[in-house]
Tab-separated table of C-alpha atoms in Angstrom:
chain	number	residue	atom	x	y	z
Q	1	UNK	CA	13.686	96.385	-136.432
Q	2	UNK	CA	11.192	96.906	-139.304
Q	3	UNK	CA	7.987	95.122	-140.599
Q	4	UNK	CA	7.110	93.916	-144.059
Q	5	UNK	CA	3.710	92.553	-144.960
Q	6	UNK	CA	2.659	91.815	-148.322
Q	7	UNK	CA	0.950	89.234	-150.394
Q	8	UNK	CA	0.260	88.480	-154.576
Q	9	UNK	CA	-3.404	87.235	-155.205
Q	10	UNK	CA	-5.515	87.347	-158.747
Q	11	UNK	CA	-8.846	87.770	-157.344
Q	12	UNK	CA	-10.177	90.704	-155.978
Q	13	UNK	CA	-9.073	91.809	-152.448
Q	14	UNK	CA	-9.717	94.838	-150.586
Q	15	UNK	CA	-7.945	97.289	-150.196
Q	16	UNK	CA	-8.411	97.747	-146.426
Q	17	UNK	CA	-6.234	94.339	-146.130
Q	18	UNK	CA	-2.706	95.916	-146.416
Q	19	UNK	CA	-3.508	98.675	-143.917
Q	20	UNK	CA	-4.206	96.118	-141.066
Q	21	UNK	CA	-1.313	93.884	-142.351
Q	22	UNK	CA	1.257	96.283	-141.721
Q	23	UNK	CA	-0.800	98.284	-139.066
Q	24	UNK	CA	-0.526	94.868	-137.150
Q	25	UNK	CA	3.344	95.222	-137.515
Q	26	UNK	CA	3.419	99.289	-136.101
Q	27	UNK	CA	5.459	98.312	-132.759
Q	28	UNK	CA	8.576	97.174	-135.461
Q	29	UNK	CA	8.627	100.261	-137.426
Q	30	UNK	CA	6.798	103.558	-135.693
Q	31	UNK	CA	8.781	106.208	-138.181
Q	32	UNK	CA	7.027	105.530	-141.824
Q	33	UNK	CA	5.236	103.759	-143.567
Q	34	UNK	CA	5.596	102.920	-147.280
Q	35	UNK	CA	3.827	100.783	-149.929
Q	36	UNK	CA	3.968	99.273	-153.186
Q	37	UNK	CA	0.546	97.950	-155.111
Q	38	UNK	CA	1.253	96.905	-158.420
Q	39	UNK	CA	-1.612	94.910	-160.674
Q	40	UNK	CA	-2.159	91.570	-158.162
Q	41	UNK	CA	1.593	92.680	-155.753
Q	42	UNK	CA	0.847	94.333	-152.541
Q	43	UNK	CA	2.912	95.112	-149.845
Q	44	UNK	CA	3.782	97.530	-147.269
Q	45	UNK	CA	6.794	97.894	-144.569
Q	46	UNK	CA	6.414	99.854	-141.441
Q	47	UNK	CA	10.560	101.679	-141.148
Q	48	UNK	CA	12.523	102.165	-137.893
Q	49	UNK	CA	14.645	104.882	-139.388
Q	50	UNK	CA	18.519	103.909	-139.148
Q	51	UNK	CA	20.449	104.566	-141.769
Q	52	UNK	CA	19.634	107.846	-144.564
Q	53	UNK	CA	16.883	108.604	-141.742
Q	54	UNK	CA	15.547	111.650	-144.366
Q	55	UNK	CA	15.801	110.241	-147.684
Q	56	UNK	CA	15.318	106.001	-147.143
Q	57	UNK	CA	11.653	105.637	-147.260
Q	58	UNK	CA	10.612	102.268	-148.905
Q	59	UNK	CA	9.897	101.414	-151.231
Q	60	UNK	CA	13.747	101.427	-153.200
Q	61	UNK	CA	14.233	101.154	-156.340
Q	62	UNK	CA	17.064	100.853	-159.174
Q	63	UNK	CA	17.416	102.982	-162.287
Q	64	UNK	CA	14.733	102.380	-164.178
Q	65	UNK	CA	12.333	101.243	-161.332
Q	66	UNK	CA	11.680	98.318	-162.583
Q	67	UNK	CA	13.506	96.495	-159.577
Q	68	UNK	CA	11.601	97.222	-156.324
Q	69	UNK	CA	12.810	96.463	-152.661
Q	70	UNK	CA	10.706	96.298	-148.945
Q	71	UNK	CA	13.195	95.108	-146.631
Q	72	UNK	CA	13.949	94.621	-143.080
Q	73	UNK	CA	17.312	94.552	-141.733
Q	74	UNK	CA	20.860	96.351	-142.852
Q	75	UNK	CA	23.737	95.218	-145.392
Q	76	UNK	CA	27.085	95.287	-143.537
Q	77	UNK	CA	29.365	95.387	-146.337
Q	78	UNK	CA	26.721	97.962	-148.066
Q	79	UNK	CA	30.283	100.620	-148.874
Q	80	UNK	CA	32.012	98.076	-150.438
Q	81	UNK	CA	28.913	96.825	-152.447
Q	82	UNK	CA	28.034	100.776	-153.321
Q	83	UNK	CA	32.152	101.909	-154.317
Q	84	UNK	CA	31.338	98.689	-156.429
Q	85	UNK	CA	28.393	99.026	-158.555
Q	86	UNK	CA	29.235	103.143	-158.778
Q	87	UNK	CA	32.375	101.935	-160.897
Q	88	UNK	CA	29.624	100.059	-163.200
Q	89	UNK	CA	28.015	103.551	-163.849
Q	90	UNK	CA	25.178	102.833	-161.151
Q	91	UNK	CA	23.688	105.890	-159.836
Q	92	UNK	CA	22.061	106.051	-156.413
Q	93	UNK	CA	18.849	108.125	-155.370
Q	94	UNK	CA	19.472	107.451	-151.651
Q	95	UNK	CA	21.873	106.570	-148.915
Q	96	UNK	CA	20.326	103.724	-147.803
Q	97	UNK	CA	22.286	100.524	-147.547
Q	98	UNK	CA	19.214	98.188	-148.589
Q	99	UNK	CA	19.330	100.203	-151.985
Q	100	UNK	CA	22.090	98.197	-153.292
Q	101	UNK	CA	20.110	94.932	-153.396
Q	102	UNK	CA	18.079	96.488	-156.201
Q	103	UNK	CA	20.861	97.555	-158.518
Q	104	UNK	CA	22.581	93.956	-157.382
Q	105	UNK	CA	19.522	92.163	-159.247
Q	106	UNK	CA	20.547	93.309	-162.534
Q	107	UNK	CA	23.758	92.377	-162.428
Q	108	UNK	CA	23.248	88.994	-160.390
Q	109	UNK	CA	19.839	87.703	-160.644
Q	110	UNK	CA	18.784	86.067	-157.321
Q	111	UNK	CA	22.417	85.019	-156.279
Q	112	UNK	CA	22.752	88.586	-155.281
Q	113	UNK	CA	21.809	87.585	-151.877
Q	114	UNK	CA	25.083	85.328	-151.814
Q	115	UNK	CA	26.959	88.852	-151.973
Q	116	UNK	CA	25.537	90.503	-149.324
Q	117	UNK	CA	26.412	90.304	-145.455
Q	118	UNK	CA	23.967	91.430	-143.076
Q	119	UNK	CA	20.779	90.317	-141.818
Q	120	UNK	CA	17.800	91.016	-144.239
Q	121	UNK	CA	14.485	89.412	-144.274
Q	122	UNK	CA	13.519	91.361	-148.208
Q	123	UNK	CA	10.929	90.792	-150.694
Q	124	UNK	CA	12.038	92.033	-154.195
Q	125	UNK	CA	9.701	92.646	-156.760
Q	126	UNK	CA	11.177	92.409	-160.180
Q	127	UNK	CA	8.103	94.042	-162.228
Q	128	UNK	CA	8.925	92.914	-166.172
Q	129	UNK	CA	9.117	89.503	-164.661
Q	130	UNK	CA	6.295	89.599	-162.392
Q	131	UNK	CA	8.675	87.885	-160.698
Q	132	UNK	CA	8.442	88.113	-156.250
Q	133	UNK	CA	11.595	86.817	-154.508
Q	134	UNK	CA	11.298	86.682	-150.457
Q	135	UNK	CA	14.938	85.961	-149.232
Q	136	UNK	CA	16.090	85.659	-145.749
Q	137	UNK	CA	19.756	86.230	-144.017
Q	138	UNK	CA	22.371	83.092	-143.561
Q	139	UNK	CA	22.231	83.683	-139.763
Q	140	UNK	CA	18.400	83.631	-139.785
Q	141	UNK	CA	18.417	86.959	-137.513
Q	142	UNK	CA	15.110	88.889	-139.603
Q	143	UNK	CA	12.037	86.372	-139.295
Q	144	UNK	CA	9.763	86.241	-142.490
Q	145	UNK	CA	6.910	83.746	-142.593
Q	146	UNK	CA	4.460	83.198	-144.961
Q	147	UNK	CA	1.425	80.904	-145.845
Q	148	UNK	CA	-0.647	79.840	-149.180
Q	149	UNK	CA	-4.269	80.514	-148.698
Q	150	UNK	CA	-5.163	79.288	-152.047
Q	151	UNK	CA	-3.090	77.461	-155.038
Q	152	UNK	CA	-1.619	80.464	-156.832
Q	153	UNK	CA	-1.677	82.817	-153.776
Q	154	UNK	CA	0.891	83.702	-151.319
Q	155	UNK	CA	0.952	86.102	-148.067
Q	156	UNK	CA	3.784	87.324	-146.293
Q	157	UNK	CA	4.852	88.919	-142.934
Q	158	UNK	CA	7.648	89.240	-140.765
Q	159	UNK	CA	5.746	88.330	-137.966
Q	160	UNK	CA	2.411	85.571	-137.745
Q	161	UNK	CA	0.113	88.234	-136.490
Q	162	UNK	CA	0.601	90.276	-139.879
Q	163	UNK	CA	-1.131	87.408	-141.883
Q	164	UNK	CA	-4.035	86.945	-140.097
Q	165	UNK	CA	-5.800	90.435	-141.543
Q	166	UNK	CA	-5.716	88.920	-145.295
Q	167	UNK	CA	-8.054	85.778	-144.148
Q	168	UNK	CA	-7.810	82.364	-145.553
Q	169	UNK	CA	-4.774	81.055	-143.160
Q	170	UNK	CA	-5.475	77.498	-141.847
Q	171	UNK	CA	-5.198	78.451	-138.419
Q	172	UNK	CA	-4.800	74.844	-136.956
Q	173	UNK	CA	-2.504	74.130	-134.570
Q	174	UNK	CA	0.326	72.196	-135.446
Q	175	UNK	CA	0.600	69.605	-132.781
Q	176	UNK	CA	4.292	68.419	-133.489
Q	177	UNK	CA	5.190	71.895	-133.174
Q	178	UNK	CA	3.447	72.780	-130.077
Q	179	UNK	CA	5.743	68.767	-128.910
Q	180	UNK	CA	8.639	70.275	-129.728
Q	181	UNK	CA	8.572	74.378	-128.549
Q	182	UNK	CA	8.834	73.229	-124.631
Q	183	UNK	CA	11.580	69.971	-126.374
Q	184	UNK	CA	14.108	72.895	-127.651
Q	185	UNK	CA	12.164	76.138	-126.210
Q	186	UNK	CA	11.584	77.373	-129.564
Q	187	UNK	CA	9.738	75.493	-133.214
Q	188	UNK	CA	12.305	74.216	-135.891
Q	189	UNK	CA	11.665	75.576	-139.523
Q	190	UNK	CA	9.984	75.842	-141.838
Q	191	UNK	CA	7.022	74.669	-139.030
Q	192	UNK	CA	5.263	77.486	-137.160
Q	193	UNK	CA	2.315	76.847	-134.350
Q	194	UNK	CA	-0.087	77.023	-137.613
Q	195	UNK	CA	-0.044	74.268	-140.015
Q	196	UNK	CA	-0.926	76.831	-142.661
Q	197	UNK	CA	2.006	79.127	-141.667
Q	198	UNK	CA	5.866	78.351	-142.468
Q	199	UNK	CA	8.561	79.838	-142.055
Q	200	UNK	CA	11.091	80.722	-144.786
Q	201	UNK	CA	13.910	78.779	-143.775
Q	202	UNK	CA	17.068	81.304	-142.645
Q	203	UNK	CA	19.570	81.500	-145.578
Q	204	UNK	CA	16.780	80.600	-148.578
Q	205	UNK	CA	15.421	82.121	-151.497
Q	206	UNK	CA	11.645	82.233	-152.397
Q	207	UNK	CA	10.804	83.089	-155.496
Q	208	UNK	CA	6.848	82.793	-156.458
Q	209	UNK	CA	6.561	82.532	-160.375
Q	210	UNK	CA	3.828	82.014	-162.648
Q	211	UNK	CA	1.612	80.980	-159.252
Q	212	UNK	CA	4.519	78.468	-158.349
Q	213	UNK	CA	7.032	78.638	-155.501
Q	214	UNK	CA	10.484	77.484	-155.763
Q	215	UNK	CA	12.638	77.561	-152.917
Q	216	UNK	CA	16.563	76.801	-152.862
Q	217	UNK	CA	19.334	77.888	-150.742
Q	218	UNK	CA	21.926	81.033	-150.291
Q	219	UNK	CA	25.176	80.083	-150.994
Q	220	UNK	CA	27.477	81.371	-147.701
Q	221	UNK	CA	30.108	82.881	-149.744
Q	222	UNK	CA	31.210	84.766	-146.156
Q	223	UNK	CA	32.952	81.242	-144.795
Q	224	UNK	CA	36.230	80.774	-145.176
Q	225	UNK	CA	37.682	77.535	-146.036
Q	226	UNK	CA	39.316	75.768	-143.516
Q	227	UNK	CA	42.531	75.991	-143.424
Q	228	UNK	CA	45.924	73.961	-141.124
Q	229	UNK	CA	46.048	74.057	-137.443
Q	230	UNK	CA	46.906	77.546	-136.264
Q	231	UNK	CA	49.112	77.673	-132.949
Q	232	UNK	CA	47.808	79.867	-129.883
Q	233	UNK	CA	49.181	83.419	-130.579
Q	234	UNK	CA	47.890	83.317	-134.335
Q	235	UNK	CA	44.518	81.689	-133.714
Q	236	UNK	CA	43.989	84.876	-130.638
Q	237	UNK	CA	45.253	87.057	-133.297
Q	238	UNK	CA	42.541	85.712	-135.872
Q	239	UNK	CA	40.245	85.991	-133.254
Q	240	UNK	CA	40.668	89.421	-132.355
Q	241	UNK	CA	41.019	90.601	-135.773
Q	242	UNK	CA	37.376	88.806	-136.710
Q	243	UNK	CA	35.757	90.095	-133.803
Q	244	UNK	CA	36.770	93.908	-134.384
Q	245	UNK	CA	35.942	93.802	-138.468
Q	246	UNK	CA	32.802	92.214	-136.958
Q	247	UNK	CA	31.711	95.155	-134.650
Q	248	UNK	CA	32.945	97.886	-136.594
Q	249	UNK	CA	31.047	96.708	-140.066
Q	250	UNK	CA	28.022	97.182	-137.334
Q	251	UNK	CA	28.202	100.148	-136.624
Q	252	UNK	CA	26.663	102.070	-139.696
Q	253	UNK	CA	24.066	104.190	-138.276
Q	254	UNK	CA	23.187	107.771	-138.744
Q	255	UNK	CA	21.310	107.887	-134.987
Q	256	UNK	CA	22.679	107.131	-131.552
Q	257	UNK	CA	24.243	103.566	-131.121
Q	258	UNK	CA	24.034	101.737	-128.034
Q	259	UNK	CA	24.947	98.532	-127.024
Q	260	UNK	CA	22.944	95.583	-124.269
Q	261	UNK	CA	25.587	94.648	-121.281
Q	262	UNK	CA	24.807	91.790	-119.518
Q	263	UNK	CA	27.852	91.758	-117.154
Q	264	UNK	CA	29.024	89.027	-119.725
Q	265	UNK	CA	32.803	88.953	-120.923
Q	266	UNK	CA	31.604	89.187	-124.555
Q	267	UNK	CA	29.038	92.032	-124.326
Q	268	UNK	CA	31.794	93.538	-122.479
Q	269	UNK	CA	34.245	93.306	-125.349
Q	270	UNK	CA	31.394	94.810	-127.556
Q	271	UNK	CA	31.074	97.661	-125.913
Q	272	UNK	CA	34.859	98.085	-125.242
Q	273	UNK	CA	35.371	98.021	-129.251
Q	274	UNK	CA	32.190	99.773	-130.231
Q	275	UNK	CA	33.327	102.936	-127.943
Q	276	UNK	CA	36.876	102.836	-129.324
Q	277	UNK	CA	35.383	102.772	-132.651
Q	278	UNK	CA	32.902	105.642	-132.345
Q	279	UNK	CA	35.105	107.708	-129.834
């Protein structure tokens, strides 16, 4: 669990405001804290060290830096992606898995997030294009919300409370939203308590061009079509075989990894693979 904060504004801002932005966000990420300020692009990440815990300070970069990357989350299929782009001739500065998404860009453009499976909340900051993209994971694990202060601006945060610092937000409550929390016991996207706050929708692409916003979908390249009527003994086989790939792509980590049992059959079965695995 990491924090990103960040916003893009022309006018003047101080530079105390990304300090508290992130600083708000220190319980999700207590191990470092990185930034990038570049001409009217700001933002910072607060890291929980899990993967490369020496060398994967944020920002990451691609070759030629022009491709930068503040992230929360981690890229499952990050060795297959990395064996990948190393046959292109890519060369890597770090171990971290997020560090593929920023040699992905120049091969991919924005459907790079279409190749990736994980769960990611990322802004990517292509710099010749003065381009921002904010994308968000299929599954909608990483939470990223964000707000528009004034036409041209945008602000950023993984959670609500890292807004507030930069000033602006309309801070007035959104009374459908408050309806429907106690309706479904949580708020459905993009609405947030604020009127002035949304959330990016799980499984989109932001992109914030030219003071414009354009938002459009991730393609779920990860489902499989469907297919005829399996009988019993191949559908448990199926089964089985997606739930081990599932737990074992999970368990990239260069610290301890532990594992939440509720007394439940499937924690249980978590647990029971994750041990074989790491055993």
């Amino acid at each position: 669990m990491c924090g990103i904060a960040g916003y893009r504004s022309s006018r003047a801002v101080g530079a105390e405001i990304l300090p508290r932005m992130i600083g708000a966000l220190h319980h999700r990420g207590p191990d470092s804290v990185g930034e990038l300020r570049d001409g009217d692009f700001n933002v910072a990440m607060c890291r929980l060290a899990i993967n490369d815990v020496g060398g994967g300070d944020q920002p990451l970069y691609n070759e030629d830096r022009s491709v930068a990357l503040l992230y929360n989350g981690e890229i499952y299929n990050y060795p297959e992606l990395r064996r990948d782009l190393e046959a292109r001739g890519v060369a890597f500065r770090t171990h971290s898995d997020g560090e593929v998404i920023c040699h992905l860009y120049q091969f991919y453009g924005e459907e790079l997030f279409e190749r990736l499976d994980g769960m990611f909340a990322a802004a990517l900051w292509i710099a010749k294009e003065r381009k921002l993209i904010l994308a968000r994971d299929i599954p909608g694990e990483k939470p990223l919300y964000y707000a528009e202060p004034r036409p041209g601006e945008i602000v950023f945060a993984s959670e609500i409370k890292g807004l507030k610092p930069y000033g602006g937000l309309c801070d007035v409550l959104d009374r459908q939203a408050l309806w429907d929390y106690p309706t479904f016991l949580w708020i459905p996207e993009p609405s947030t308590v604020f009127q002035g706050v949304k959330a990016l929708p799980r499984g989109h692409v932001l992109v914030h061009s030219g003071g414009r916003l354009r938002l459009r979908p991730i393609i779920n390249r990860f489902a499989g079509p469907a297919g005829p009527r399996a009988g019993f003994e191949d559908t448990v086989a199926a089964t089985r075989q997606v739930v081990e790939a599932s737990i074992k792509s999970r368990l990239l980590s260069d610290v301890p990894v532990g594992s939440f049992l509720s007394g439940g059959l499937d924690s249980s079965i978590v647990a029971t693979i994750a041990a074989r695995e790491l055993s």
